[in-house]
Amino acid sequence: MSALDFLELTIEPIDINSVARRVVPPECGATVTLDGYVRQFTKGRETLHLFYEAYEPMALKEMEKLIKAAKEQFEVSNIGIVHRLGKLEIGETSVVISVTSPHRKAAFAACEWLIRELKRSVPIWKKEVYADGEVWVEGET
Amino acid sequence: MSALDFLELTIEPIDINSVARRVVPPECGATVTLDGYVRQFTKGRETLHLFYEAYEPMALKEMEKLIKAAKEQFEVSNIGIVHRLGKLEIGETSVVISVTSPHRKAAFAACEWLIRELKRSVPIWKKEVYADGEVWVEGET
Amino acid sequence: MPIHVLFFGATSTVTGKRQIDVDITDGKRAREIFDQLIAEYPLLAVHRLLFSVNQQYATGKEIIRDGDELAIFTAVSGG
Amino acid sequence: MPIHVLFFGATSTVTGKRQIDVDITDGKRAREIFDQLIAEYPLLAVHRLLFSVNQQYATGKEIIRDGDELAIFTAVSGG
């Protein structure tokens, strides 16, 4: 973890701009950012809102592992990951992953790898709330 | 070009968040955003600020061509491209490209393709201003 | 000796609990404790479960000590 | 007949002009006009140049008509 890497869980709205900017070192020129947000429709069913819950201390440890692993595998400078928790309205940002690197290609590859691994390993769960009920979404493992 | 695609040249500061959000359709859940910004050091030389100039009507046409080509090649929903012009201070955003797609993979691939092609074909030029002079940067073609 | 077992999301809904404290004999393996809880809350078995010991993914072979923190949860769905 | 030739960035610095209006005979190909301007401003030839006619990248074979907008510029460096 470098001084510009960071990982956070927050119940406050996430500003993508500020995440993307926090990872910027003076010698880099490009940041790749993935942001996920609350979909209005999933498989044709309308979601009213979402609720995210985390096993917080373990989630932070797993996020830190991902950052370390990404920095070993890809030539990237800095990585920021912020995941929102609690109730989210449609269109709100649930997760932002920003990666800076001297060469764009590595930032794209690392960002894509990070979101895939985050969805596999970081203990956070999403509950979809519909007009007629609610469901805890289970991942693919 | 769909209703949510857009392309802009602006002399105002760019807010990444608002670019990323404008391309979001109700059925998508992820956006990939590339942002480029003014580097403080290029090959060890300190840049004081940058100046971007465009052949504006042609730049807009070329950006529109890129969006159309990307939407033919990749399964993406919407694309937004905003490029800043005029004087930019260190750290300011020069370009933002945001791509939404039903599947993340296509958004990553399209975003990476778009920034590469933009740097090849869109008639915009960057002047780097140093303490001891200034240079119009020439691309690789 | 007391240990703590945490539930999240679907496993919390199924058990009706966020946390239970279990009294076990020293030296048990994690797998035995998880199996015992699944027997106690059979609806857990409906789900694809993941397990952790002290905030690390568990294989089940871990030997559980006084005060350890275990958790049972479903495949994660963040992002 | 008058046509317009635009310069940007380095080509504007080299020629000292943003735009010049050239009077040509009808039916000339773009290549001839570009070559004539490079002869007039030899410092242009130092650069790797790109050309456009009516805001499209040009091959040089385009037949130039009254009022057409041509441009000469260096390899682009946006992004």
CSV table of C-alpha atoms in Angstrom, one decimal:
chain,number,residue,atom,x,y,z
A,1,MET,CA,0.0,0.0,0.0
A,2,SER,CA,1.5,3.4,-1.0
A,3,ALA,CA,0.5,6.7,0.5
A,4,LEU,CA,-2.0,7.2,-2.4
A,5,ASP,CA,-3.7,3.9,-2.2
A,6,PHE,CA,-6.9,3.8,-0.1
A,7,LEU,CA,-9.9,1.7,0.7
A,8,GLU,CA,-13.1,2.8,2.4
A,9,LEU,CA,-16.5,1.7,3.3
A,10,THR,CA,-18.9,4.5,3.6
A,11,ILE,CA,-22.6,5.2,4.2
A,12,GLU,CA,-22.3,8.6,2.6
A,13,PRO,CA,-22.8,9.2,-1.2
A,14,ILE,CA,-19.7,8.6,-3.2
A,15,ASP,CA,-18.3,11.3,-5.4
A,16,ILE,CA,-16.5,9.6,-8.4
A,17,ASN,CA,-14.5,12.7,-9.1
A,18,SER,CA,-12.9,12.8,-5.7
A,19,VAL,CA,-12.1,9.1,-5.8
A,20,ALA,CA,-10.4,9.3,-9.2
A,21,ARG,CA,-8.4,12.4,-8.1
A,22,ARG,CA,-7.1,10.9,-4.8
A,23,VAL,CA,-5.0,8.3,-6.6
A,24,VAL,CA,-3.2,10.7,-8.9
A,25,PRO,CA,0.5,10.9,-8.5
A,26,PRO,CA,2.5,13.7,-10.2
A,27,GLU,CA,4.1,11.5,-12.8
A,28,CYS,CA,0.9,9.8,-14.1
A,29,GLY,CA,-1.4,11.0,-16.7
A,30,ALA,CA,-4.4,8.8,-16.8
A,31,THR,CA,-6.9,7.2,-14.4
A,32,VAL,CA,-9.3,4.4,-15.2
A,33,THR,CA,-12.4,4.3,-13.0
A,34,LEU,CA,-15.1,1.8,-12.8
A,35,ASP,CA,-18.3,2.8,-11.1
A,36,GLY,CA,-21.2,0.6,-10.3
A,37,TYR,CA,-24.6,2.0,-9.4
A,38,VAL,CA,-28.0,0.9,-8.5
A,39,ARG,CA,-29.9,-0.4,-11.6
A,40,GLN,CA,-33.5,0.4,-12.0
A,41,PHE,CA,-34.2,-2.9,-13.7
A,42,THR,CA,-32.6,-6.3,-13.2
A,43,LYS,CA,-33.9,-9.0,-15.5
A,44,GLY,CA,-37.0,-6.9,-16.2
A,45,ARG,CA,-37.9,-6.5,-12.5
A,46,GLU,CA,-38.0,-3.0,-11.1
A,47,THR,CA,-35.8,-2.3,-8.1
A,48,LEU,CA,-37.1,0.4,-5.7
A,49,HIS,CA,-33.8,0.6,-3.8
A,50,LEU,CA,-30.9,-1.4,-2.6
A,51,PHE,CA,-29.3,-2.1,0.7
A,52,TYR,CA,-25.7,-3.1,1.1
A,53,GLU,CA,-24.3,-4.8,4.2
A,54,ALA,CA,-20.6,-5.7,4.8
A,55,TYR,CA,-18.7,-7.8,7.2
A,56,GLU,CA,-16.7,-4.6,7.7
A,57,PRO,CA,-13.3,-5.5,9.2
A,58,MET,CA,-13.0,-8.6,6.9
A,59,ALA,CA,-14.2,-6.5,3.8
A,60,LEU,CA,-11.5,-4.0,4.5
A,61,LYS,CA,-8.9,-6.7,4.8
A,62,GLU,CA,-10.0,-8.3,1.6
A,63,MET,CA,-10.0,-5.0,-0.2
A,64,GLU,CA,-6.4,-4.4,1.0
A,65,LYS,CA,-5.4,-7.8,-0.3
A,66,LEU,CA,-6.9,-7.0,-3.7
A,67,ILE,CA,-4.9,-3.8,-3.9
A,68,LYS,CA,-1.7,-5.6,-3.0
A,69,ALA,CA,-2.3,-8.4,-5.5
A,70,ALA,CA,-3.2,-5.9,-8.2
A,71,LYS,CA,0.0,-4.0,-7.6
A,72,GLU,CA,2.0,-7.2,-7.9
A,73,GLN,CA,0.3,-8.3,-11.1
A,74,PHE,CA,-0.1,-5.0,-13.0
A,75,GLU,CA,2.2,-2.0,-13.4
A,76,VAL,CA,0.0,0.5,-11.7
A,77,SER,CA,0.8,3.4,-9.5
A,78,ASN,CA,-2.1,3.8,-7.2
A,79,ILE,CA,-5.5,2.2,-6.5
A,80,GLY,CA,-8.5,3.6,-4.7
A,81,ILE,CA,-11.6,1.5,-3.8
A,82,VAL,CA,-14.7,2.9,-2.1
A,83,HIS,CA,-17.8,0.8,-1.5
A,84,ARG,CA,-21.0,2.3,-0.2
A,85,LEU,CA,-23.1,0.6,2.5
A,86,GLY,CA,-26.6,1.0,3.8
A,87,LYS,CA,-29.6,2.1,1.7
A,88,LEU,CA,-29.0,3.3,-1.9
A,89,GLU,CA,-31.5,4.9,-4.2
A,90,ILE,CA,-31.7,4.1,-7.9
A,91,GLY,CA,-28.8,5.6,-9.7
A,92,GLU,CA,-26.6,6.1,-6.7
A,93,THR,CA,-23.0,4.9,-6.9
A,94,SER,CA,-22.4,1.6,-5.0
A,95,VAL,CA,-18.7,1.2,-5.8
A,96,VAL,CA,-15.9,3.1,-7.3
A,97,ILE,CA,-12.5,1.7,-8.3
A,98,SER,CA,-9.9,4.1,-9.6
A,99,VAL,CA,-6.5,3.0,-10.9
A,100,THR,CA,-3.6,5.2,-12.1
A,101,SER,CA,-0.7,3.9,-14.1
A,102,PRO,CA,2.1,5.2,-16.2
A,103,HIS,CA,0.6,3.3,-19.1
A,104,ARG,CA,-3.1,3.2,-19.7
A,105,LYS,CA,-3.2,-0.5,-20.7
A,106,ALA,CA,-2.2,-1.6,-17.2
A,107,ALA,CA,-4.8,0.7,-15.5
A,108,PHE,CA,-7.6,-0.8,-17.7
A,109,ALA,CA,-6.5,-4.4,-17.0
A,110,ALA,CA,-6.0,-3.8,-13.3
A,111,CYS,CA,-9.4,-2.0,-12.9
A,112,GLU,CA,-11.2,-4.8,-14.7
A,113,TRP,CA,-9.4,-7.4,-12.6
A,114,LEU,CA,-10.2,-5.5,-9.3
A,115,ILE,CA,-14.0,-5.3,-9.9
A,116,ARG,CA,-14.2,-8.9,-10.9
A,117,GLU,CA,-12.3,-10.0,-7.8
A,118,LEU,CA,-14.1,-7.6,-5.5
A,119,LYS,CA,-17.4,-9.2,-6.6
A,120,ARG,CA,-15.9,-12.6,-5.8
A,121,SER,CA,-14.2,-12.1,-2.5
A,122,VAL,CA,-15.1,-9.0,-0.6
A,123,PRO,CA,-17.7,-9.9,2.0
A,124,ILE,CA,-20.4,-7.4,1.1
A,125,TRP,CA,-24.0,-8.3,0.3
A,126,LYS,CA,-26.7,-6.6,-1.7
A,127,LYS,CA,-30.4,-6.7,-0.9
A,128,GLU,CA,-32.7,-5.8,-3.7
A,129,VAL,CA,-36.0,-4.2,-2.6
A,130,TYR,CA,-39.0,-4.6,-4.9
A,131,ALA,CA,-42.6,-3.4,-4.6
A,132,ASP,CA,-43.6,-6.9,-3.6
A,133,GLY,CA,-40.7,-8.1,-1.5
A,134,GLU,CA,-36.9,-8.2,-1.0
A,135,VAL,CA,-34.1,-10.5,-1.8
A,136,TRP,CA,-30.5,-10.9,-0.6
A,137,VAL,CA,-28.6,-11.4,-3.8
A,138,GLU,CA,-26.2,-14.3,-3.7
A,139,GLY,CA,-23.0,-14.2,-5.8
A,140,GLU,CA,-21.5,-16.8,-8.1
A,141,THR,CA,-18.5,-17.6,-5.9
B,1,MET,CA,-25.8,8.3,-31.6
B,2,SER,CA,-28.4,7.6,-29.0
B,3,ALA,CA,-30.1,10.2,-26.8
B,4,LEU,CA,-27.6,9.5,-24.0
B,5,ASP,CA,-24.4,9.7,-26.2
B,6,PHE,CA,-22.7,13.0,-26.1
B,7,LEU,CA,-19.6,14.8,-27.2
B,8,GLU,CA,-18.4,18.2,-26.1
B,9,LEU,CA,-15.5,20.6,-26.2
B,10,THR,CA,-15.4,22.9,-23.3
B,11,ILE,CA,-13.2,25.6,-21.8
B,12,GLU,CA,-14.8,25.0,-18.4
B,13,PRO,CA,-13.4,22.5,-15.8
B,14,ILE,CA,-14.7,19.0,-16.3
B,15,ASP,CA,-16.5,17.2,-13.6
B,16,ILE,CA,-15.8,13.5,-14.0
B,17,ASN,CA,-18.8,12.5,-11.9
B,18,SER,CA,-21.3,14.4,-14.2
B,19,VAL,CA,-19.8,12.9,-17.3
B,20,ALA,CA,-20.0,9.3,-15.9
B,21,ARG,CA,-23.6,9.9,-14.8
B,22,ARG,CA,-24.9,11.3,-18.1
B,23,VAL,CA,-24.4,8.1,-20.0
B,24,VAL,CA,-26.3,5.9,-17.5
B,25,PRO,CA,-29.4,4.1,-18.9
B,26,PRO,CA,-31.8,2.5,-16.5
B,27,GLU,CA,-30.8,-1.1,-17.5
B,28,CYS,CA,-27.1,-0.7,-17.1
B,29,GLY,CA,-25.1,-1.2,-13.9
B,30,ALA,CA,-21.6,-0.2,-14.6
B,31,THR,CA,-19.7,2.6,-16.2
B,32,VAL,CA,-16.0,2.7,-17.2
B,33,THR,CA,-14.4,6.1,-17.2
B,34,LEU,CA,-11.0,7.1,-18.5
B,35,ASP,CA,-9.8,10.5,-17.4
B,36,GLY,CA,-6.6,12.2,-18.5
B,37,TYR,CA,-5.2,15.1,-16.7
B,38,VAL,CA,-2.3,17.5,-16.8
B,39,ARG,CA,0.9,15.8,-15.6
B,40,GLN,CA,3.4,17.8,-13.6
B,41,PHE,CA,6.4,15.9,-15.0
B,42,THR,CA,6.9,14.6,-18.5
B,43,LYS,CA,10.2,12.8,-19.1
B,44,GLY,CA,11.5,14.5,-16.0
B,45,ARG,CA,10.7,18.0,-17.2
B,46,GLU,CA,8.4,20.1,-15.1
B,47,THR,CA,5.3,21.4,-16.9
B,48,LEU,CA,3.9,24.7,-15.6
B,49,HIS,CA,0.6,24.4,-17.4
B,50,LEU,CA,-0.9,23.1,-20.7
B,51,PHE,CA,-2.8,24.7,-23.4
B,52,TYR,CA,-5.2,22.7,-25.7
B,53,GLU,CA,-6.3,23.9,-29.1
B,54,ALA,CA,-8.8,22.2,-31.4
B,55,TYR,CA,-10.0,22.4,-34.9
B,56,GLU,CA,-13.4,22.5,-33.3
B,57,PRO,CA,-15.9,21.5,-35.9
B,58,MET,CA,-13.7,18.8,-37.3
B,59,ALA,CA,-12.9,17.5,-33.7
B,60,LEU,CA,-16.6,17.2,-33.0
B,61,LYS,CA,-17.1,15.3,-36.2
B,62,GLU,CA,-14.2,12.9,-35.5
B,63,MET,CA,-15.5,12.4,-31.9
B,64,GLU,CA,-18.9,11.5,-33.3
B,65,LYS,CA,-17.3,9.1,-35.8
B,66,LEU,CA,-15.5,7.4,-32.9
B,67,ILE,CA,-18.7,7.0,-30.9
B,68,LYS,CA,-20.4,5.5,-33.9
B,69,ALA,CA,-17.5,3.1,-34.6
B,70,ALA,CA,-17.3,2.0,-31.0
B,71,LYS,CA,-21.0,1.3,-30.8
B,72,GLU,CA,-20.6,-0.9,-33.9
B,73,GLN,CA,-17.6,-2.8,-32.6
B,74,PHE,CA,-18.5,-3.2,-28.9
B,75,GLU,CA,-21.7,-4.0,-27.1
B,76,VAL,CA,-22.0,-0.8,-25.3
B,77,SER,CA,-25.1,1.3,-24.4
B,78,ASN,CA,-23.8,4.8,-24.2
B,79,ILE,CA,-20.7,6.8,-24.6
B,80,GLY,CA,-19.8,10.3,-23.4
B,81,ILE,CA,-16.6,12.2,-24.4
B,82,VAL,CA,-15.7,15.6,-23.1
B,83,HIS,CA,-12.4,17.3,-24.0
B,84,ARG,CA,-11.2,20.4,-22.3
B,85,LEU,CA,-9.7,23.3,-24.3
B,86,GLY,CA,-7.7,26.4,-23.4
B,87,LYS,CA,-5.3,26.7,-20.5
B,88,LEU,CA,-5.2,23.9,-18.0
B,89,GLU,CA,-3.4,23.9,-14.7
B,90,ILE,CA,-1.5,20.9,-13.3
B,91,GLY,CA,-3.9,18.2,-12.2
B,92,GLU,CA,-6.9,19.5,-14.2
B,93,THR,CA,-8.8,17.0,-16.3
B,94,SER,CA,-8.1,17.3,-20.0
B,95,VAL,CA,-10.4,14.5,-21.2
B,96,VAL,CA,-13.1,12.2,-19.9
B,97,ILE,CA,-14.5,9.2,-21.7
B,98,SER,CA,-17.3,7.3,-20.1
B,99,VAL,CA,-18.8,4.1,-21.4
B,100,THR,CA,-21.8,2.1,-20.1
B,101,SER,CA,-22.6,-1.4,-21.1
B,102,PRO,CA,-24.7,-4.3,-19.9
B,103,HIS,CA,-21.5,-6.3,-19.5
B,104,ARG,CA,-18.4,-4.7,-18.0
B,105,LYS,CA,-16.0,-6.3,-20.4
B,106,ALA,CA,-17.3,-4.4,-23.4
B,107,ALA,CA,-17.2,-1.1,-21.5
B,108,PHE,CA,-13.5,-1.6,-20.6
B,109,ALA,CA,-12.6,-2.6,-24.1
B,110,ALA,CA,-14.6,0.3,-25.7
B,111,CYS,CA,-13.2,2.9,-23.4
B,112,GLU,CA,-9.6,1.7,-24.0
B,113,TRP,CA,-10.2,1.7,-27.8
B,114,LEU,CA,-11.8,5.2,-27.7
B,115,ILE,CA,-8.9,6.9,-25.9
B,116,ARG,CA,-6.4,5.3,-28.2
B,117,GLU,CA,-8.3,6.4,-31.3
B,118,LEU,CA,-9.1,9.9,-29.9
B,119,LYS,CA,-5.3,10.4,-29.5
B,120,ARG,CA,-4.8,9.3,-33.1
B,121,SER,CA,-7.5,11.1,-34.9
B,122,VAL,CA,-9.3,13.9,-33.2
B,123,PRO,CA,-7.7,17.2,-34.2
B,124,ILE,CA,-6.7,18.6,-30.9
B,125,TRP,CA,-3.2,19.8,-30.0
B,126,LYS,CA,-1.5,20.2,-26.7
B,127,LYS,CA,1.1,22.9,-25.9
B,128,GLU,CA,3.3,22.2,-22.9
B,129,VAL,CA,4.5,25.3,-21.1
B,130,TYR,CA,7.8,25.0,-19.2
B,131,ALA,CA,9.7,27.6,-17.1
B,132,ASP,CA,12.1,28.1,-20.1
B,133,GLY,CA,9.8,27.8,-23.1
B,134,GLU,CA,6.9,26.0,-24.7
B,135,VAL,CA,6.4,23.2,-27.1
B,136,TRP,CA,3.4,22.1,-29.3
B,137,VAL,CA,3.4,18.3,-28.7
B,138,GLU,CA,3.1,16.3,-31.9
B,139,GLY,CA,1.4,12.9,-31.9
B,140,GLU,CA,2.6,9.6,-33.2
B,141,THR,CA,0.1,9.4,-36.0
C,1,MET,CA,-14.8,-21.8,26.1
C,2,PRO,CA,-16.8,-19.1,24.3
C,3,ILE,CA,-16.5,-18.2,20.6
C,4,HIS,CA,-18.5,-15.8,18.5
C,5,VAL,CA,-20.2,-16.7,15.2
C,6,LEU,CA,-21.5,-13.9,13.0
C,7,PHE,CA,-24.2,-13.9,10.3
C,8,PHE,CA,-24.7,-11.4,7.5
C,9,GLY,CA,-27.3,-10.8,4.8
C,10,ALA,CA,-29.2,-14.0,4.0
C,11,THR,CA,-27.7,-16.1,6.8
C,12,SER,CA,-28.7,-13.4,9.3
C,13,THR,CA,-32.3,-13.5,7.9
C,14,VAL,CA,-32.4,-17.3,8.1
C,15,THR,CA,-31.1,-17.6,11.6
C,16,GLY,CA,-32.8,-14.4,12.8
C,17,LYS,CA,-29.5,-13.5,14.4
C,18,ARG,CA,-26.5,-11.2,13.7
C,19,GLN,CA,-24.3,-13.0,16.2
C,20,ILE,CA,-24.4,-16.0,18.5
C,21,ASP,CA,-22.0,-17.0,21.1
C,22,VAL,CA,-21.2,-20.7,21.3
C,23,ASP,CA,-19.5,-22.6,24.1
C,24,ILE,CA,-17.2,-25.3,22.7
C,25,THR,CA,-14.4,-27.5,23.9
C,26,ASP,CA,-10.9,-26.3,23.1
C,27,GLY,CA,-9.2,-27.7,20.0
C,28,LYS,CA,-12.2,-28.2,17.8
C,29,ARG,CA,-11.9,-27.7,14.1
C,30,ALA,CA,-13.9,-24.9,12.4
C,31,ARG,CA,-15.7,-27.5,10.2
C,32,GLU,CA,-17.3,-29.2,13.2
C,33,ILE,CA,-18.7,-25.9,14.5
C,34,PHE,CA,-20.0,-24.9,11.2
C,35,ASP,CA,-21.7,-28.3,10.7
C,36,GLN,CA,-23.2,-28.1,14.1
C,37,LEU,CA,-24.7,-24.7,13.4
C,38,ILE,CA,-26.1,-25.8,10.0
C,39,ALA,CA,-27.7,-28.7,11.8
C,40,GLU,CA,-29.2,-26.2,14.3
C,41,TYR,CA,-30.4,-23.9,11.5
C,42,PRO,CA,-31.2,-26.2,8.6
C,43,LEU,CA,-32.4,-23.4,6.4
C,44,LEU,CA,-28.7,-22.3,6.1
C,45,ALA,CA,-28.1,-25.4,4.0
C,46,VAL,CA,-30.4,-24.0,1.3
C,47,HIS,CA,-27.7,-21.5,0.5
C,48,ARG,CA,-24.2,-21.7,-1.0
C,49,LEU,CA,-22.2,-20.9,2.1
C,50,LEU,CA,-18.8,-19.4,2.8
C,51,PHE,CA,-17.0,-19.5,6.1
C,52,SER,CA,-14.5,-17.4,7.8
C,53,VAL,CA,-12.3,-17.6,10.9
C,54,ASN,CA,-10.9,-14.4,12.4
C,55,GLN,CA,-11.9,-12.5,9.3
C,56,GLN,CA,-10.1,-14.8,6.9
C,57,TYR,CA,-11.8,-17.2,4.5
C,58,ALA,CA,-11.7,-20.6,6.2
C,59,THR,CA,-11.0,-24.1,4.9
C,60,GLY,CA,-12.7,-25.7,7.9
C,61,LYS,CA,-9.5,-27.2,9.1
C,62,GLU,CA,-8.7,-24.3,11.4
C,63,ILE,CA,-8.4,-25.2,15.1
C,64,ILE,CA,-10.6,-22.9,17.1
C,65,ARG,CA,-9.4,-21.1,20.2
C,66,ASP,CA,-11.0,-19.2,22.9
C,67,GLY,CA,-12.5,-15.9,21.7
C,68,ASP,CA,-12.2,-16.7,18.0
C,69,GLU,CA,-14.6,-14.9,15.6
C,70,LEU,CA,-16.2,-17.2,13.1
C,71,ALA,CA,-18.7,-16.2,10.4
C,72,ILE,CA,-21.1,-17.9,8.1
C,73,PHE,CA,-22.4,-16.1,5.0
C,74,THR,CA,-23.6,-16.6,1.4
C,75,ALA,CA,-21.5,-16.0,-1.7
C,76,VAL,CA,-20.8,-12.3,-1.7
C,77,SER,CA,-22.7,-9.8,-3.9
C,78,GLY,CA,-21.1,-6.4,-3.5
C,79,GLY,CA,-20.0,-4.2,-6.4
D,1,MET,CA,-11.9,31.5,-56.8
D,2,PRO,CA,-11.2,31.9,-53.1
D,3,ILE,CA,-10.6,29.0,-50.7
D,4,HIS,CA,-9.6,29.0,-47.0
D,5,VAL,CA,-6.7,27.3,-45.4
D,6,LEU,CA,-6.5,26.9,-41.7
D,7,PHE,CA,-3.5,26.3,-39.4
D,8,PHE,CA,-3.5,25.0,-35.8
D,9,GLY,CA,-0.9,24.5,-33.1
D,10,ALA,CA,2.6,24.1,-34.5
D,11,THR,CA,1.5,24.9,-38.1
D,12,SER,CA,0.0,28.2,-36.9
D,13,THR,CA,3.2,29.1,-35.0
D,14,VAL,CA,5.3,28.2,-38.1
D,15,THR,CA,3.2,30.3,-40.5
D,16,GLY,CA,2.4,33.0,-38.1
D,17,LYS,CA,-1.2,32.7,-39.3
D,18,ARG,CA,-4.5,31.0,-38.2
D,19,GLN,CA,-6.0,31.2,-41.6
D,20,ILE,CA,-5.0,32.3,-45.1
D,21,ASP,CA,-7.3,32.8,-48.1
D,22,VAL,CA,-5.9,31.6,-51.4
D,23,ASP,CA,-7.1,32.3,-54.8
D,24,ILE,CA,-6.9,29.2,-57.0
D,25,THR,CA,-8.2,28.1,-60.4
D,26,ASP,CA,-11.2,25.7,-60.2
D,27,GLY,CA,-10.6,22.0,-60.3
D,28,LYS,CA,-7.2,21.8,-58.6
D,29,ARG,CA,-6.5,18.8,-56.4
D,30,ALA,CA,-5.9,19.4,-52.7
D,31,ARG,CA,-2.3,18.0,-53.0
D,32,GLU,CA,-1.3,20.8,-55.3
D,33,ILE,CA,-2.5,23.5,-52.9
D,34,PHE,CA,-0.9,21.8,-49.9
D,35,ASP,CA,2.4,21.5,-51.8
D,36,GLN,CA,2.3,25.1,-52.8
D,37,LEU,CA,1.8,26.2,-49.2
D,38,ILE,CA,4.6,24.0,-48.0
D,39,ALA,CA,6.8,25.7,-50.6
D,40,GLU,CA,5.7,29.1,-49.4
D,41,TYR,CA,6.3,28.2,-45.7
D,42,PRO,CA,9.2,25.7,-45.8
D,43,LEU,CA,9.3,25.3,-42.0
D,44,LEU,CA,6.0,23.4,-42.3
D,45,ALA,CA,8.0,20.5,-43.9
D,46,VAL,CA,9.9,20.0,-40.6
D,47,HIS,CA,6.8,18.6,-39.2
D,48,ARG,CA,4.8,15.4,-39.8
D,49,LEU,CA,1.8,17.0,-41.4
D,50,LEU,CA,-1.9,16.0,-41.7
D,51,PHE,CA,-4.3,17.6,-44.1
D,52,SER,CA,-8.1,18.0,-44.2
D,53,VAL,CA,-10.6,19.2,-46.7
D,54,ASN,CA,-13.9,20.4,-45.4
D,55,GLN,CA,-13.2,19.0,-42.0
D,56,GLN,CA,-12.4,15.5,-43.2
D,57,TYR,CA,-9.0,14.0,-43.4
D,58,ALA,CA,-7.7,14.4,-46.9
D,59,THR,CA,-5.9,12.0,-49.2
D,60,GLY,CA,-4.8,14.9,-51.4
D,61,LYS,CA,-6.8,13.7,-54.4
D,62,GLU,CA,-9.8,15.8,-53.5
D,63,ILE,CA,-10.9,18.3,-56.2
D,64,ILE,CA,-11.1,21.7,-54.6
D,65,ARG,CA,-14.2,23.9,-55.2
D,66,ASP,CA,-15.0,27.5,-54.5
D,67,GLY,CA,-15.2,28.2,-50.7
D,68,ASP,CA,-13.7,24.9,-49.6
D,69,GLU,CA,-12.1,24.8,-46.2
D,70,LEU,CA,-8.6,23.2,-46.1
D,71,ALA,CA,-6.4,22.8,-43.1
D,72,ILE,CA,-2.8,21.8,-42.5
D,73,PHE,CA,-1.8,20.5,-39.1
D,74,THR,CA,0.6,18.3,-37.2
D,75,ALA,CA,-0.1,14.8,-35.9
D,76,VAL,CA,-2.7,15.4,-33.2
D,77,SER,CA,-1.9,15.4,-29.5
D,78,GLY,CA,-5.1,15.6,-27.6
D,79,GLY,CA,-6.2,13.4,-24.7
